[in-house]
PDB file of C-alpha atoms in Angstrom:
ATOM      1  CA  MET A   1    -119.405 -52.893 241.388  1.00 78.00           C
ATOM      2  CA  THR A   2    -121.365 -51.836 244.428  1.00 94.00           C
ATOM      3  CA  TYR A   3    -124.448 -49.825 245.347  1.00 98.00           C
ATOM      4  CA  CYS A   4    -124.636 -46.931 247.814  1.00 98.00           C
ATOM      5  CA  VAL A   5    -127.340 -44.364 248.599  1.00 98.00           C
ATOM      6  CA  GLY A   6    -127.337 -41.193 250.673  1.00 98.00           C
ATOM      7  CA  MET A   7    -130.667 -39.475 251.423  1.00 98.00           C
ATOM      8  CA  ARG A   8    -131.397 -36.032 252.851  1.00 98.00           C
ATOM      9  CA  LEU A   9    -134.537 -35.951 254.980  1.00 98.00           C
ATOM     10  CA  ASN A  10    -136.171 -33.145 256.948  1.00 98.00           C
ATOM     11  CA  ASN A  11    -134.869 -34.670 260.169  1.00 98.00           C
ATOM     12  CA  GLY A  12    -131.379 -35.664 259.013  1.00 98.00           C
ATOM     13  CA  LEU A  13    -129.436 -37.998 256.760  1.00 98.00           C
ATOM     14  CA  VAL A  14    -129.651 -41.728 255.994  1.00 98.00           C
ATOM     15  CA  PHE A  15    -126.934 -43.789 254.322  1.00 98.00           C
ATOM     16  CA  MET A  16    -126.884 -47.369 253.066  1.00 98.00           C
ATOM     17  CA  SER A  17    -124.217 -49.362 251.216  1.00 98.00           C
ATOM     18  CA  ASP A  18    -123.675 -52.947 250.189  1.00 98.00           C
ATOM     19  CA  THR A  19    -120.404 -54.754 250.868  1.00 97.00           C
ATOM     20  CA  ARG A  20    -119.734 -56.806 247.743  1.00 95.00           C
ATOM     21  CA  THR A  21    -116.649 -56.386 245.601  1.00 89.00           C
ATOM     22  CA  ASN A  22    -115.766 -58.508 242.621  1.00 78.00           C
ATOM     23  CA  ALA A  23    -113.057 -58.969 240.050  1.00 60.00           C
ATOM     24  CA  GLY A  24    -114.925 -61.522 237.972  1.00 65.00           C
ATOM     25  CA  VAL A  25    -117.503 -64.112 238.918  1.00 64.00           C
ATOM     26  CA  ASP A  26    -114.907 -66.324 240.627  1.00 69.00           C
ATOM     27  CA  ASN A  27    -113.366 -63.578 242.787  1.00 73.00           C
ATOM     28  CA  ILE A  28    -116.035 -62.115 245.063  1.00 82.00           C
ATOM     29  CA  SER A  29    -115.419 -60.727 248.558  1.00 89.00           C
ATOM     30  CA  SER A  30    -116.904 -58.313 251.102  1.00 93.00           C
ATOM     31  CA  PHE A  31    -115.558 -54.931 252.205  1.00 95.00           C
ATOM     32  CA  CYS A  32    -117.239 -52.136 254.134  1.00 97.00           C
ATOM     33  CA  LYS A  33    -117.962 -49.157 251.838  1.00 98.00           C
ATOM     34  CA  MET A  34    -119.031 -46.816 254.653  1.00 98.00           C
ATOM     35  CA  ARG A  35    -116.683 -44.761 256.840  1.00 98.00           C
ATOM     36  CA  THR A  36    -117.759 -42.409 259.622  1.00 97.00           C
ATOM     37  CA  PHE A  37    -115.804 -39.595 261.284  1.00 97.00           C
ATOM     38  CA  SER A  38    -117.182 -37.728 264.269  1.00 96.00           C
ATOM     39  CA  GLU A  39    -116.335 -35.319 267.058  1.00 96.00           C
ATOM     40  CA  PRO A  40    -119.284 -35.484 269.471  1.00 96.00           C
ATOM     41  CA  GLY A  41    -120.977 -32.120 269.863  1.00 97.00           C
ATOM     42  CA  GLU A  42    -119.061 -30.551 266.963  1.00 97.00           C
ATOM     43  CA  ARG A  43    -119.270 -32.531 263.710  1.00 98.00           C
ATOM     44  CA  PHE A  44    -120.358 -35.759 262.053  1.00 98.00           C
ATOM     45  CA  ILE A  45    -119.240 -36.999 258.606  1.00 98.00           C
ATOM     46  CA  THR A  46    -120.013 -40.155 256.611  1.00 98.00           C
ATOM     47  CA  ILE A  47    -118.391 -41.216 253.329  1.00 98.00           C
ATOM     48  CA  LEU A  48    -119.731 -43.930 251.010  1.00 98.00           C
ATOM     49  CA  SER A  49    -117.559 -45.255 248.195  1.00 98.00           C
ATOM     50  CA  ALA A  50    -118.026 -47.049 244.893  1.00 97.00           C
ATOM     51  CA  GLY A  51    -115.460 -47.935 242.258  1.00 95.00           C
ATOM     52  CA  ASN A  52    -111.905 -49.202 242.443  1.00 94.00           C
ATOM     53  CA  LEU A  53    -111.369 -50.616 245.929  1.00 94.00           C
ATOM     54  CA  ALA A  54    -107.665 -49.728 246.084  1.00 93.00           C
ATOM     55  CA  THR A  55    -108.470 -46.122 245.203  1.00 96.00           C
ATOM     56  CA  THR A  56    -111.239 -45.735 247.787  1.00 97.00           C
ATOM     57  CA  GLN A  57    -109.181 -47.406 250.524  1.00 96.00           C
ATOM     58  CA  ALA A  58    -106.254 -45.119 249.742  1.00 97.00           C
ATOM     59  CA  VAL A  59    -108.470 -42.030 250.012  1.00 97.00           C
ATOM     60  CA  ILE A  60    -109.894 -43.125 253.366  1.00 97.00           C
ATOM     61  CA  SER A  61    -106.426 -44.005 254.673  1.00 96.00           C
ATOM     62  CA  LYS A  62    -105.088 -40.570 253.710  1.00 94.00           C
ATOM     63  CA  LEU A  63    -108.021 -38.868 255.435  1.00 94.00           C
ATOM     64  CA  GLU A  64    -107.388 -40.900 258.584  1.00 93.00           C
ATOM     65  CA  GLU A  65    -103.663 -40.080 258.521  1.00 91.00           C
ATOM     66  CA  ARG A  66    -104.388 -36.372 258.303  1.00 90.00           C
ATOM     67  CA  ASN A  67    -106.727 -36.648 261.273  1.00 89.00           C
ATOM     68  CA  LYS A  68    -104.024 -38.306 263.393  1.00 86.00           C
ATOM     69  CA  ALA A  69    -101.382 -35.620 262.768  1.00 73.00           C
ATOM     70  CA  PRO A  70    -103.106 -32.549 261.297  1.00 59.00           C
ATOM     71  CA  GLU A  71    -100.277 -30.205 262.313  1.00 64.00           C
ATOM     72  CA  ASP A  72     -97.838 -32.118 260.088  1.00 64.00           C
ATOM     73  CA  ARG A  73    -100.099 -32.513 257.105  1.00 61.00           C
ATOM     74  CA  ALA A  74    -102.617 -30.603 255.023  1.00 67.00           C
ATOM     75  CA  PRO A  75    -105.902 -29.574 256.726  1.00 80.00           C
ATOM     76  CA  SER A  76    -107.996 -32.540 257.818  1.00 92.00           C
ATOM     77  CA  ILE A  77    -111.728 -33.082 257.509  1.00 96.00           C
ATOM     78  CA  MET A  78    -111.902 -32.742 261.305  1.00 94.00           C
ATOM     79  CA  GLN A  79    -110.560 -29.184 261.044  1.00 92.00           C
ATOM     80  CA  ALA A  80    -112.272 -27.838 257.898  1.00 95.00           C
ATOM     81  CA  PRO A  81    -114.813 -25.163 258.895  1.00 95.00           C
ATOM     82  CA  THR A  82    -117.654 -26.187 256.560  1.00 97.00           C
ATOM     83  CA  MET A  83    -119.005 -29.256 254.783  1.00 98.00           C
ATOM     84  CA  PHE A  84    -118.321 -27.461 251.497  1.00 98.00           C
ATOM     85  CA  GLN A  85    -114.635 -27.196 252.384  1.00 97.00           C
ATOM     86  CA  ILE A  86    -114.629 -30.878 253.352  1.00 98.00           C
ATOM     87  CA  ALA A  87    -116.154 -31.738 249.963  1.00 98.00           C
ATOM     88  CA  ARG A  88    -113.388 -29.765 248.237  1.00 98.00           C
ATOM     89  CA  LEU A  89    -110.706 -31.498 250.294  1.00 97.00           C
ATOM     90  CA  VAL A  90    -112.114 -34.971 249.642  1.00 98.00           C
ATOM     91  CA  GLY A  91    -112.594 -34.209 245.940  1.00 98.00           C
ATOM     92  CA  ASP A  92    -109.005 -33.046 245.550  1.00 97.00           C
ATOM     93  CA  MET A  93    -107.721 -36.116 247.353  1.00 96.00           C
ATOM     94  CA  LEU A  94    -109.803 -38.454 245.196  1.00 97.00           C
ATOM     95  CA  LYS A  95    -108.575 -36.798 242.004  1.00 97.00           C
ATOM     96  CA  GLU A  96    -104.938 -36.931 243.134  1.00 96.00           C
ATOM     97  CA  THR A  97    -105.188 -40.582 244.183  1.00 96.00           C
ATOM     98  CA  ILE A  98    -106.638 -41.617 240.834  1.00 95.00           C
ATOM     99  CA  ALA A  99    -103.886 -39.707 239.026  1.00 94.00           C
ATOM    100  CA  GLU A 100    -101.163 -41.312 241.166  1.00 91.00           C
ATOM    101  CA  ASN A 101    -102.489 -44.800 240.495  1.00 82.00           C
ATOM    102  CA  ALA A 102    -102.721 -44.117 236.775  1.00 76.00           C
ATOM    103  CA  MET A 103     -99.088 -42.965 236.654  1.00 72.00           C
ATOM    104  CA  THR A 104     -97.763 -46.067 238.433  1.00 66.00           C
ATOM    105  CA  GLY A 105    -100.196 -48.618 237.019  1.00 56.00           C
ATOM    106  CA  GLN A 106    -102.198 -49.032 233.856  1.00 55.00           C
ATOM    107  CA  ARG A 107    -102.371 -46.157 231.388  1.00 53.00           C
ATOM    108  CA  ALA A 108    -106.161 -45.925 231.374  1.00 50.00           C
ATOM    109  CA  ASP A 109    -107.033 -44.029 234.555  1.00 48.00           C
ATOM    110  CA  ALA A 110    -110.689 -45.133 234.245  1.00 59.00           C
ATOM    111  CA  THR A 111    -109.518 -48.435 235.753  1.00 82.00           C
ATOM    112  CA  PHE A 112    -108.813 -46.588 239.010  1.00 90.00           C
ATOM    113  CA  ASN A 113    -111.929 -44.403 239.063  1.00 95.00           C
ATOM    114  CA  ALA A 114    -114.122 -44.083 242.114  1.00 97.00           C
ATOM    115  CA  THR A 115    -117.113 -42.013 243.184  1.00 98.00           C
ATOM    116  CA  LEU A 116    -118.040 -40.918 246.706  1.00 98.00           C
ATOM    117  CA  ILE A 117    -121.102 -39.782 248.613  1.00 99.00           C
ATOM    118  CA  LEU A 118    -120.182 -37.378 251.394  1.00 98.00           C
ATOM    119  CA  GLY A 119    -122.650 -36.213 254.028  1.00 98.00           C
ATOM    120  CA  GLY A 120    -122.681 -34.739 257.478  1.00 98.00           C
ATOM    121  CA  GLN A 121    -123.076 -31.663 259.643  1.00 98.00           C
ATOM    122  CA  ILE A 122    -120.773 -29.182 261.365  1.00 98.00           C
ATOM    123  CA  LYS A 123    -122.006 -27.185 264.346  1.00 97.00           C
ATOM    124  CA  GLY A 124    -123.477 -23.882 263.232  1.00 97.00           C
ATOM    125  CA  SER A 125    -124.726 -25.134 259.849  1.00 98.00           C
ATOM    126  CA  GLU A 126    -127.327 -27.473 258.408  1.00 98.00           C
ATOM    127  CA  PRO A 127    -126.697 -31.095 257.343  1.00 98.00           C
ATOM    128  CA  ARG A 128    -125.362 -31.283 253.787  1.00 98.00           C
ATOM    129  CA  LEU A 129    -124.984 -34.090 251.265  1.00 98.00           C
ATOM    130  CA  PHE A 130    -122.583 -34.188 248.287  1.00 99.00           C
ATOM    131  CA  LEU A 131    -121.802 -36.447 245.347  1.00 98.00           C
ATOM    132  CA  VAL A 132    -118.062 -36.376 244.590  1.00 98.00           C
ATOM    133  CA  TYR A 133    -116.933 -37.355 241.084  1.00 98.00           C
ATOM    134  CA  PRO A 134    -113.605 -38.961 240.059  1.00 97.00           C
ATOM    135  CA  GLU A 135    -112.527 -35.634 238.542  1.00 97.00           C
ATOM    136  CA  GLY A 136    -112.688 -34.079 242.018  1.00 98.00           C
ATOM    137  CA  ASN A 137    -115.702 -31.872 241.381  1.00 98.00           C
ATOM    138  CA  PHE A 138    -118.977 -32.374 243.218  1.00 98.00           C
ATOM    139  CA  VAL A 139    -122.660 -31.458 243.399  1.00 98.00           C
ATOM    140  CA  GLU A 140    -124.857 -30.917 246.444  1.00 98.00           C
ATOM    141  CA  ALA A 141    -128.238 -32.448 247.228  1.00 98.00           C
ATOM    142  CA  SER A 142    -131.211 -30.083 247.104  1.00 98.00           C
ATOM    143  CA  ASP A 143    -134.975 -30.135 247.425  1.00 96.00           C
ATOM    144  CA  ASP A 144    -135.137 -31.153 243.757  1.00 96.00           C
ATOM    145  CA  THR A 145    -132.438 -33.821 244.127  1.00 97.00           C
ATOM    146  CA  PRO A 146    -132.685 -35.058 247.738  1.00 98.00           C
ATOM    147  CA  PHE A 147    -130.751 -38.304 247.331  1.00 98.00           C
ATOM    148  CA  PHE A 148    -127.633 -39.568 245.574  1.00 98.00           C
ATOM    149  CA  GLN A 149    -126.754 -43.049 244.285  1.00 98.00           C
ATOM    150  CA  ILE A 150    -123.386 -44.424 243.242  1.00 98.00           C
ATOM    151  CA  GLY A 151    -122.335 -47.760 241.781  1.00 97.00           C
ATOM    152  CA  GLU A 152    -125.017 -49.955 240.205  1.00 96.00           C
ATOM    153  CA  THR A 153    -127.764 -47.336 240.362  1.00 97.00           C
ATOM    154  CA  LYS A 154    -130.300 -48.126 237.664  1.00 96.00           C
ATOM    155  CA  TYR A 155    -132.201 -51.026 239.254  1.00 97.00           C
ATOM    156  CA  GLY A 156    -132.876 -49.322 242.568  1.00 98.00           C
ATOM    157  CA  LYS A 157    -133.688 -45.832 241.321  1.00 98.00           C
ATOM    158  CA  PRO A 158    -137.354 -46.197 240.222  1.00 97.00           C
ATOM    159  CA  ILE A 159    -138.651 -46.916 243.737  1.00 98.00           C
ATOM    160  CA  LEU A 160    -136.653 -44.002 245.173  1.00 98.00           C
ATOM    161  CA  VAL A 161    -138.041 -41.603 242.580  1.00 97.00           C
ATOM    162  CA  ARG A 162    -141.626 -42.761 243.102  1.00 97.00           C
ATOM    163  CA  ALA A 163    -141.758 -43.196 246.871  1.00 98.00           C
ATOM    164  CA  PHE A 164    -139.277 -40.782 248.469  1.00 98.00           C
ATOM    165  CA  GLU A 165    -140.740 -38.077 250.719  1.00 98.00           C
ATOM    166  CA  PRO A 166    -138.577 -35.647 252.709  1.00 98.00           C
ATOM    167  CA  ASP A 167    -140.730 -36.008 255.832  1.00 98.00           C
ATOM    168  CA  MET A 168    -140.251 -39.782 256.046  1.00 98.00           C
ATOM    169  CA  THR A 169    -139.506 -41.330 259.432  1.00 98.00           C
ATOM    170  CA  TRP A 170    -136.278 -43.261 259.917  1.00 98.00           C
ATOM    171  CA  GLU A 171    -138.261 -46.489 259.686  1.00 98.00           C
ATOM    172  CA  GLN A 172    -139.938 -45.478 256.425  1.00 98.00           C
ATOM    173  CA  ALA A 173    -136.652 -44.321 254.909  1.00 98.00           C
ATOM    174  CA  THR A 174    -134.956 -47.581 255.874  1.00 98.00           C
ATOM    175  CA  LYS A 175    -137.797 -49.580 254.348  1.00 98.00           C
ATOM    176  CA  LEU A 176    -137.517 -47.597 251.119  1.00 98.00           C
ATOM    177  CA  LEU A 177    -133.769 -48.184 250.975  1.00 98.00           C
ATOM    178  CA  LEU A 178    -134.190 -51.899 251.598  1.00 98.00           C
ATOM    179  CA  VAL A 179    -136.647 -52.167 248.696  1.00 98.00           C
ATOM    180  CA  SER A 180    -134.225 -50.253 246.466  1.00 98.00           C
ATOM    181  CA  PHE A 181    -131.309 -52.484 247.463  1.00 98.00           C
ATOM    182  CA  ASP A 182    -133.375 -55.659 247.166  1.00 98.00           C
ATOM    183  CA  SER A 183    -134.339 -54.718 243.601  1.00 97.00           C
ATOM    184  CA  THR A 184    -130.669 -54.171 242.773  1.00 98.00           C
ATOM    185  CA  ILE A 185    -129.485 -57.384 244.433  1.00 97.00           C
ATOM    186  CA  LYS A 186    -132.121 -59.389 242.552  1.00 96.00           C
ATOM    187  CA  ALA A 187    -130.981 -57.903 239.218  1.00 96.00           C
ATOM    188  CA  ASN A 188    -127.195 -57.750 239.557  1.00 94.00           C
ATOM    189  CA  LEU A 189    -124.773 -60.272 241.069  1.00 90.00           C
ATOM    190  CA  SER A 190    -122.171 -57.562 241.682  1.00 91.00           C
ATOM    191  CA  VAL A 191    -124.300 -56.135 244.518  1.00 96.00           C
ATOM    192  CA  GLY A 192    -124.933 -58.216 247.618  1.00 96.00           C
ATOM    193  CA  LEU A 193    -125.537 -58.545 251.334  1.00 96.00           C
ATOM    194  CA  PRO A 194    -124.660 -57.687 254.020  1.00 98.00           C
ATOM    195  CA  LEU A 195    -125.800 -54.061 253.927  1.00 98.00           C
ATOM    196  CA  ASP A 196    -124.595 -51.244 256.174  1.00 98.00           C
ATOM    197  CA  LEU A 197    -127.098 -48.667 257.455  1.00 98.00           C
ATOM    198  CA  GLN A 198    -126.215 -45.329 259.087  1.00 98.00           C
ATOM    199  CA  VAL A 199    -128.767 -42.837 260.439  1.00 98.00           C
ATOM    200  CA  TYR A 200    -127.841 -39.267 261.430  1.00 98.00           C
ATOM    201  CA  GLU A 201    -130.334 -37.005 263.215  1.00 98.00           C
ATOM    202  CA  THR A 202    -129.916 -33.251 262.697  1.00 98.00           C
ATOM    203  CA  ASP A 203    -128.041 -31.353 265.436  1.00 98.00           C
ATOM    204  CA  THR A 204    -126.951 -34.457 267.361  1.00 98.00           C
ATOM    205  CA  PHE A 205    -123.364 -34.264 266.070  1.00 97.00           C
ATOM    206  CA  GLN A 206    -122.732 -37.912 266.852  1.00 95.00           C
ATOM    207  CA  GLN A 207    -123.264 -41.301 265.268  1.00 93.00           C
ATOM    208  CA  GLY A 208    -126.852 -42.428 265.414  1.00 95.00           C
ATOM    209  CA  LEU A 209    -128.179 -45.865 264.590  1.00 96.00           C
ATOM    210  CA  ARG A 210    -125.539 -47.998 262.848  1.00 97.00           C
ATOM    211  CA  ARG A 211    -126.652 -51.453 261.786  1.00 97.00           C
ATOM    212  CA  ARG A 212    -125.403 -54.263 259.560  1.00 98.00           C
ATOM    213  CA  ILE A 213    -128.158 -56.128 257.743  1.00 98.00           C
ATOM    214  CA  ALA A 214    -126.993 -59.682 257.106  1.00 97.00           C
ATOM    215  CA  ALA A 215    -128.319 -62.330 254.734  1.00 94.00           C
ATOM    216  CA  ASP A 216    -130.373 -63.933 257.515  1.00 97.00           C
ATOM    217  CA  ASP A 217    -131.999 -60.687 258.697  1.00 97.00           C
ATOM    218  CA  ALA A 218    -135.721 -61.366 259.274  1.00 97.00           C
ATOM    219  CA  SER A 219    -136.796 -57.767 258.566  1.00 96.00           C
ATOM    220  CA  TYR A 220    -134.976 -57.744 255.244  1.00 98.00           C
ATOM    221  CA  HIS A 221    -136.594 -61.001 254.140  1.00 97.00           C
ATOM    222  CA  ALA A 222    -140.047 -59.783 255.202  1.00 98.00           C
ATOM    223  CA  ILE A 223    -139.653 -56.643 253.100  1.00 98.00           C
ATOM    224  CA  SER A 224    -138.144 -58.541 250.159  1.00 98.00           C
ATOM    225  CA  ASN A 225    -140.914 -61.125 250.097  1.00 98.00           C
ATOM    226  CA  GLY A 226    -143.635 -58.552 250.744  1.00 98.00           C
ATOM    227  CA  TRP A 227    -142.389 -56.316 247.955  1.00 97.00           C
ATOM    228  CA  GLY A 228    -142.365 -59.205 245.507  1.00 97.00           C
ATOM    229  CA  THR A 229    -145.928 -60.138 246.450  1.00 98.00           C
ATOM    230  CA  ALA A 230    -147.095 -56.514 246.227  1.00 97.00           C
ATOM    231  CA  LEU A 231    -145.560 -56.101 242.772  1.00 96.00           C
ATOM    232  CA  LYS A 232    -147.253 -59.260 241.512  1.00 97.00           C
ATOM    233  CA  SER A 233    -150.584 -58.125 242.969  1.00 98.00           C
ATOM    234  CA  ALA A 234    -150.226 -54.670 241.399  1.00 97.00           C
ATOM    235  CA  PHE A 235    -149.353 -56.216 238.038  1.00 96.00           C
ATOM    236  CA  ASP A 236    -152.368 -58.518 238.148  1.00 97.00           C
ATOM    237  CA  SER A 237    -154.666 -55.578 238.951  1.00 98.00           C
ATOM    238  CA  LEU A 238    -153.661 -53.663 235.829  1.00 97.00           C
ATOM    239  CA  PRO A 239    -156.105 -53.837 232.887  1.00 96.00           C
ATOM    240  CA  ASP A 240    -155.248 -56.283 230.130  1.00 95.00           C
ATOM    241  CA  ILE A 241    -154.215 -54.896 226.765  1.00 95.00           C
ATOM    242  CA  ASP A 242    -156.604 -55.480 223.883  1.00 94.00           C
ATOM    243  CA  LEU A 243    -154.274 -56.608 221.106  1.00 96.00           C
ATOM    244  CA  ASN A 244    -157.079 -56.661 218.558  1.00 92.00           C
ATOM    245  CA  SER A 245    -158.025 -53.008 218.842  1.00 80.00           C
TER     246      SER A 245
END
């Protein structure tokens, strides 16, 4: 399992993903779940992945192959004219890859399932953010649903729902994501450090801040410890329940 979040802000997009993969408690390793494609001045695309590692790596590899020789293969994400068309292309590829694995491997294709968060901007349009399902279909972020989560989502969602604001600064958005990830890491061993952070500012059409947050990161520990203290303080300030009433 893993945990990934993509957020749509007024000033751009923010992505964060963990790096833990596991096939049982005695087989844990780290793999990057974030892949970025860009053509400076023209387009920027980020893909986050959760689910079967072989499936997600195959999808990314196919996308990279198409980019290297687009004239010999189907349209690539570096040629598609809109983010919507890119979402369709990625969705179709994910669906086909899952089906191929199911035909050559186990009969239950759920074993090979994966889910993706796709976000970016193409010159001439606004930044867009999509959640791509294993079936190949997808939904787009909106004002009512400004962020997407994939993987182990339930532990980190409450803070996002309560604290997210579309006019957040990059620093505030990063802090919110770190609290969400810290809550998930504390609750589930299948999610773990290091974390990958990607910031994209609207109309820059190039990779912005990219940072890996390791286990010894001082900022992460300050937020983790501060959040724990704040929660305890908030709990203590709540009125006691009268059990005799």
